[in-house]
Tab-separated table of C-alpha atoms in Angstrom:
chain	number	residue	atom	x	y	z
A	1	ASP	CA	3.297	-8.551	14.657
A	2	ILE	CA	2.965	-4.195	14.565
A	3	GLN	CA	-0.575	-3.663	14.410
A	4	MET	CA	-1.485	-0.281	12.609
A	5	THR	CA	-4.641	1.649	13.558
A	6	GLN	CA	-6.463	4.781	11.415
A	7	SER	CA	-8.926	6.397	12.239
A	8	PRO	CA	-11.217	7.658	11.344
A	9	SER	CA	-12.226	4.376	9.531
A	10	SER	CA	-14.680	6.609	6.840
A	11	LEU	CA	-15.510	10.420	6.896
A	12	SER	CA	-17.636	12.594	4.855
A	13	ALA	CA	-16.209	15.550	3.138
A	14	SER	CA	-16.865	18.310	0.505
A	15	VAL	CA	-14.820	19.346	-1.770
A	16	GLY	CA	-12.445	21.969	-1.303
A	17	ASP	CA	-12.414	20.544	2.191
A	18	ARG	CA	-8.448	19.558	4.135
A	19	VAL	CA	-8.846	16.118	5.433
A	20	THR	CA	-6.221	14.547	7.533
A	21	ILE	CA	-6.777	10.934	8.210
A	22	THR	CA	-3.861	9.306	11.243
A	23	CYS	CA	-2.242	6.054	11.950
A	24	ARG	CA	-0.958	5.050	14.921
A	25	ALA	CA	1.389	2.125	15.447
A	26	SER	CA	1.406	-0.074	18.224
A	27	GLN	CA	5.021	0.219	18.464
A	28	THR	CA	7.591	2.400	17.187
A	29	ILE	CA	8.125	2.216	13.694
A	30	SER	CA	11.261	5.189	13.030
A	31	ARG	CA	9.669	6.776	9.493
A	32	ASN	CA	9.065	3.296	7.747
A	33	LEU	CA	5.418	4.078	7.001
A	34	ASN	CA	3.754	4.561	3.441
A	35	TRP	CA	0.751	5.887	2.272
A	36	TYR	CA	-1.833	4.686	-0.803
A	37	GLN	CA	-4.964	5.515	-2.239
A	38	GLN	CA	-7.329	2.936	-3.838
A	39	LYS	CA	-10.078	3.328	-6.397
A	40	PRO	CA	-13.086	0.578	-6.106
A	41	GLY	CA	-11.932	-2.316	-8.839
A	42	ARG	CA	-8.204	-0.568	-8.541
A	43	ALA	CA	-5.233	-1.833	-7.218
A	44	PRO	CA	-3.405	0.390	-4.459
A	45	ASN	CA	-1.614	3.481	-5.819
A	46	LEU	CA	1.565	5.022	-3.357
A	47	LEU	CA	1.049	8.553	-2.640
A	48	ILE	CA	3.757	9.371	0.286
A	49	TYR	CA	6.545	6.734	1.169
A	50	THR	CA	9.350	7.167	4.006
A	51	THR	CA	6.792	9.218	5.811
A	52	SER	CA	6.876	12.720	4.130
A	53	SER	CA	7.594	12.274	0.512
A	54	LEU	CA	5.734	12.878	-2.209
A	55	GLN	CA	6.133	10.080	-4.683
A	56	SER	CA	6.469	10.817	-8.342
A	57	GLY	CA	2.857	12.161	-10.469
A	58	VAL	CA	0.975	12.242	-6.578
A	59	PRO	CA	-0.585	16.216	-6.764
A	60	SER	CA	1.355	18.710	-3.777
A	61	ARG	CA	-1.954	18.965	-1.872
A	62	PHE	CA	-0.832	15.913	-0.617
A	63	SER	CA	1.069	15.404	2.321
A	64	GLY	CA	2.334	12.991	5.005
A	65	SER	CA	3.919	14.019	8.495
A	66	GLY	CA	4.441	12.316	11.987
A	67	SER	CA	7.322	9.423	13.659
A	68	GLY	CA	7.650	7.063	16.155
A	69	THR	CA	4.172	5.953	16.303
A	70	ASP	CA	1.900	8.691	15.309
A	71	PHE	CA	1.625	9.510	11.808
A	72	ALA	CA	-0.951	11.500	9.269
A	73	LEU	CA	-2.062	11.865	5.370
A	74	THR	CA	-3.490	15.708	4.710
A	75	ILE	CA	-4.992	16.672	1.839
A	76	ARG	CA	-4.714	19.869	1.696
A	77	SER	CA	-8.273	20.860	-0.637
A	78	LEU	CA	-9.843	17.631	-1.703
A	79	GLN	CA	-10.927	17.374	-5.208
A	80	PRO	CA	-13.194	14.991	-6.791
A	81	GLU	CA	-11.154	12.420	-7.721
A	82	ASP	CA	-9.085	11.986	-4.462
A	83	PHE	CA	-12.821	10.420	-3.094
A	84	ALA	CA	-10.764	6.432	-2.302
A	85	THR	CA	-9.682	4.351	0.257
A	86	TYR	CA	-6.460	5.026	1.688
A	87	TYR	CA	-4.128	2.860	3.980
A	88	CYS	CA	-1.054	3.485	5.654
A	89	GLN	CA	1.845	0.847	5.780
A	90	GLN	CA	4.691	0.043	7.876
A	91	SER	CA	7.800	-0.784	6.178
A	92	TYR	CA	9.986	-1.315	9.570
A	93	THR	CA	9.709	-4.995	10.394
A	94	THR	CA	8.377	-8.097	8.455
A	95	PRO	CA	5.216	-8.887	8.298
A	96	TRP	CA	4.863	-5.571	6.522
A	97	THR	CA	1.068	-4.466	8.096
A	98	PHE	CA	-1.369	-2.086	6.657
A	99	GLY	CA	-3.951	-0.304	8.343
A	100	GLN	CA	-7.899	-0.375	8.099
A	101	GLY	CA	-8.666	1.431	5.626
A	102	THR	CA	-9.765	5.187	5.396
A	103	LYS	CA	-12.688	5.633	3.448
A	104	VAL	CA	-13.184	9.159	2.221
A	105	GLU	CA	-17.043	10.344	0.714
A	106	ILE	CA	-18.888	13.023	-0.549
A	107	LYS	CA	-20.687	15.110	1.401
B	1	GLU	CA	5.642	2.300	-19.939
B	2	VAL	CA	5.740	0.107	-16.398
B	3	GLN	CA	3.612	-2.769	-15.621
B	4	LEU	CA	3.335	-6.046	-13.400
B	5	VAL	CA	0.124	-8.186	-15.132
B	6	GLU	CA	-1.001	-10.957	-12.865
B	7	SER	CA	-2.796	-14.404	-13.995
B	8	GLY	CA	-3.818	-17.803	-13.009
B	9	GLY	CA	-6.580	-17.037	-10.737
B	10	GLY	CA	-9.943	-18.574	-10.354
B	11	LEU	CA	-12.140	-20.553	-8.437
B	12	VAL	CA	-10.213	-23.797	-6.807
B	13	GLN	CA	-11.926	-26.389	-4.298
B	14	PRO	CA	-10.788	-26.419	-0.324
B	15	GLY	CA	-7.748	-28.276	0.030
B	16	GLY	CA	-6.569	-27.482	-3.859
B	17	SER	CA	-3.563	-25.666	-5.192
B	18	LEU	CA	-3.285	-22.851	-7.799
B	19	ARG	CA	-0.278	-21.092	-9.263
B	20	LEU	CA	-0.377	-17.540	-9.951
B	21	SER	CA	2.020	-15.872	-11.957
B	22	CYS	CA	3.065	-12.054	-12.765
B	23	SER	CA	4.816	-10.592	-15.810
B	24	ALA	CA	7.083	-7.354	-15.192
B	25	SER	CA	7.576	-4.769	-18.189
B	26	GLY	CA	9.198	-1.916	-18.090
B	27	ILE	CA	10.873	-2.154	-15.483
B	28	THR	CA	14.848	-3.692	-14.328
B	29	PHE	CA	13.402	-7.093	-12.844
B	30	SER	CA	16.121	-8.481	-10.714
B	31	THR	CA	16.305	-5.049	-9.153
B	32	TYR	CA	12.662	-4.848	-7.461
B	33	TRP	CA	12.036	-7.494	-4.450
B	34	MET	CA	8.198	-8.821	-5.307
B	35	HIS	CA	5.575	-8.900	-3.107
B	36	TRP	CA	2.408	-10.623	-2.915
B	37	VAL	CA	-0.212	-8.795	-1.230
B	38	ARG	CA	-4.179	-9.730	-0.906
B	39	GLN	CA	-7.326	-8.551	-0.843
B	40	ALA	CA	-10.261	-10.538	0.934
B	41	PRO	CA	-13.924	-9.050	-1.159
B	42	GLY	CA	-14.582	-5.869	1.308
B	43	LYS	CA	-11.765	-5.702	3.268
B	44	GLY	CA	-8.480	-4.254	3.291
B	45	LEU	CA	-5.215	-4.931	2.358
B	46	VAL	CA	-2.697	-8.366	3.753
B	47	TRP	CA	1.430	-8.812	3.126
B	48	VAL	CA	1.229	-12.343	2.339
B	49	THR	CA	4.876	-12.963	1.408
B	50	ARG	CA	7.926	-11.011	-0.588
B	51	ILE	CA	11.297	-12.489	-2.164
B	52	ASN	CA	14.271	-10.899	-3.289
B	53	GLY	CA	15.514	-9.964	-6.068
B	54	ASP	CA	18.098	-13.107	-6.971
B	55	GLY	CA	15.224	-15.224	-5.505
B	56	LYS	CA	17.655	-16.947	-2.755
B	57	SER	CA	15.472	-14.897	0.387
B	58	THR	CA	11.973	-15.171	0.852
B	59	ASN	CA	9.739	-14.063	4.186
B	60	TYR	CA	5.686	-15.423	4.575
B	61	ALA	CA	3.236	-14.346	6.784
B	62	ASP	CA	2.117	-16.697	9.421
B	63	SER	CA	-0.954	-17.422	7.870
B	64	VAL	CA	0.077	-19.042	4.163
B	65	LYS	CA	3.558	-20.174	5.436
B	66	GLY	CA	3.700	-24.165	4.904
B	67	ARG	CA	0.991	-24.040	2.777
B	68	PHE	CA	2.290	-20.917	-0.184
B	69	THR	CA	5.703	-20.592	-2.351
B	70	ILE	CA	7.249	-17.538	-3.696
B	71	SER	CA	9.307	-17.945	-6.471
B	72	ARG	CA	10.846	-15.898	-9.367
B	73	ASP	CA	12.258	-16.252	-12.913
B	74	ASN	CA	14.255	-12.992	-13.134
B	75	ALA	CA	15.240	-14.683	-17.152
B	76	LYS	CA	11.632	-14.437	-17.820
B	77	ASN	CA	10.529	-11.263	-15.733
B	78	THR	CA	7.952	-13.612	-13.964
B	79	LEU	CA	7.294	-13.664	-10.268
B	80	TYR	CA	5.145	-16.713	-9.110
B	81	LEU	CA	2.744	-17.420	-6.064
B	82	GLN	CA	2.312	-21.539	-5.552
B	83	MET	CA	-1.202	-21.623	-3.166
B	84	ASN	CA	-1.844	-25.449	-1.840
B	85	SER	CA	-3.715	-26.193	0.426
B	86	LEU	CA	-6.151	-23.612	-0.434
B	87	ARG	CA	-9.063	-22.362	2.579
B	88	ALA	CA	-12.048	-20.568	2.365
B	89	GLU	CA	-10.209	-17.557	4.200
B	90	ASP	CA	-7.649	-17.652	1.003
B	91	THR	CA	-10.380	-15.845	-1.384
B	92	ALA	CA	-9.283	-12.522	-2.502
B	93	VAL	CA	-7.430	-10.331	-5.160
B	94	TYR	CA	-3.970	-11.289	-5.695
B	95	TYR	CA	-1.580	-8.059	-6.395
B	96	CYS	CA	1.847	-8.435	-7.031
B	97	ALA	CA	3.862	-5.168	-6.327
B	98	GLY	CA	7.746	-4.032	-6.331
B	99	GLU	CA	10.192	-2.919	-4.047
B	100	PHE	CA	12.552	-1.109	-5.748
B	101	SER	CA	16.013	-2.496	-4.213
B	102	PRO	CA	19.016	-0.563	-5.593
B	103	GLY	CA	22.087	-2.952	-4.783
B	104	SER	CA	23.517	-5.284	-2.111
B	105	TYR	CA	24.563	-2.585	-0.386
B	106	TYR	CA	21.783	-0.306	0.141
B	107	PRO	CA	18.057	-1.946	1.882
B	108	PRO	CA	15.049	-1.937	0.072
B	109	ALA	CA	12.773	0.921	-0.409
B	110	GLY	CA	10.283	0.187	1.560
B	111	TYR	CA	7.253	0.965	-0.111
B	112	PHE	CA	5.432	-1.021	-2.744
B	113	ASP	CA	5.414	0.548	-6.189
B	114	PRO	CA	4.437	-0.478	-9.320
B	115	TRP	CA	1.483	-2.812	-8.120
B	116	GLY	CA	-0.818	-5.497	-10.777
B	117	GLN	CA	-4.264	-5.524	-11.505
B	118	GLY	CA	-4.489	-8.442	-9.186
B	119	THR	CA	-6.196	-11.938	-10.509
B	120	LEU	CA	-9.092	-12.769	-7.969
B	121	VAL	CA	-8.588	-16.648	-6.632
B	122	THR	CA	-12.157	-18.398	-5.088
B	123	VAL	CA	-12.075	-21.114	-2.668
B	124	SER	CA	-15.127	-22.736	-2.435
B	125	SER	CA	-16.819	-25.918	-3.235
């Protein structure tokens, strides 16, 4: 199975900060990498697909980059509604696997 | 409005069975590969199983292979997960999620959207 490792596991940031979360795959996954946001008690919500494509309705302050094994999710200017847990997920091969999550908390 | 609604969760004893359902609306159900993803309390997301649009192809995580069965009824716009021989470690919120597949000549999208709200399965004596 492909292992997905996110860094950091948690971070504290202030409104307006630029935040970057990284995701590393244990083998190359081309650009088959997606990002989800999950708020407590809610289902995950797709933010970014295929590394850098913004899902419809997602604010443009979210962006994704990378290829091969190293990927990143960047939030350009953190807003109050962005405090949540973020997961990366590879869709290169089954079993689909997720990163362990990065919790973004208010500083 | 696109909506996936899960049902069927609850408390079951170890070794018992449960069938989850996921009812879809607002989408052309047969054009979506469907997945189950679970999340143990306080833990991360784990992919469980998927089924293609016509129900003829399935994949399972090793942890559930031989115990869980995914199926679908496109006439009823409903996805199912039959869970047998349940273990304590199967305790989780189970989400159904769709993966758009534009047709036989194109690969499925590779990402999960939409998602249901989840249904909690608790395996305990």
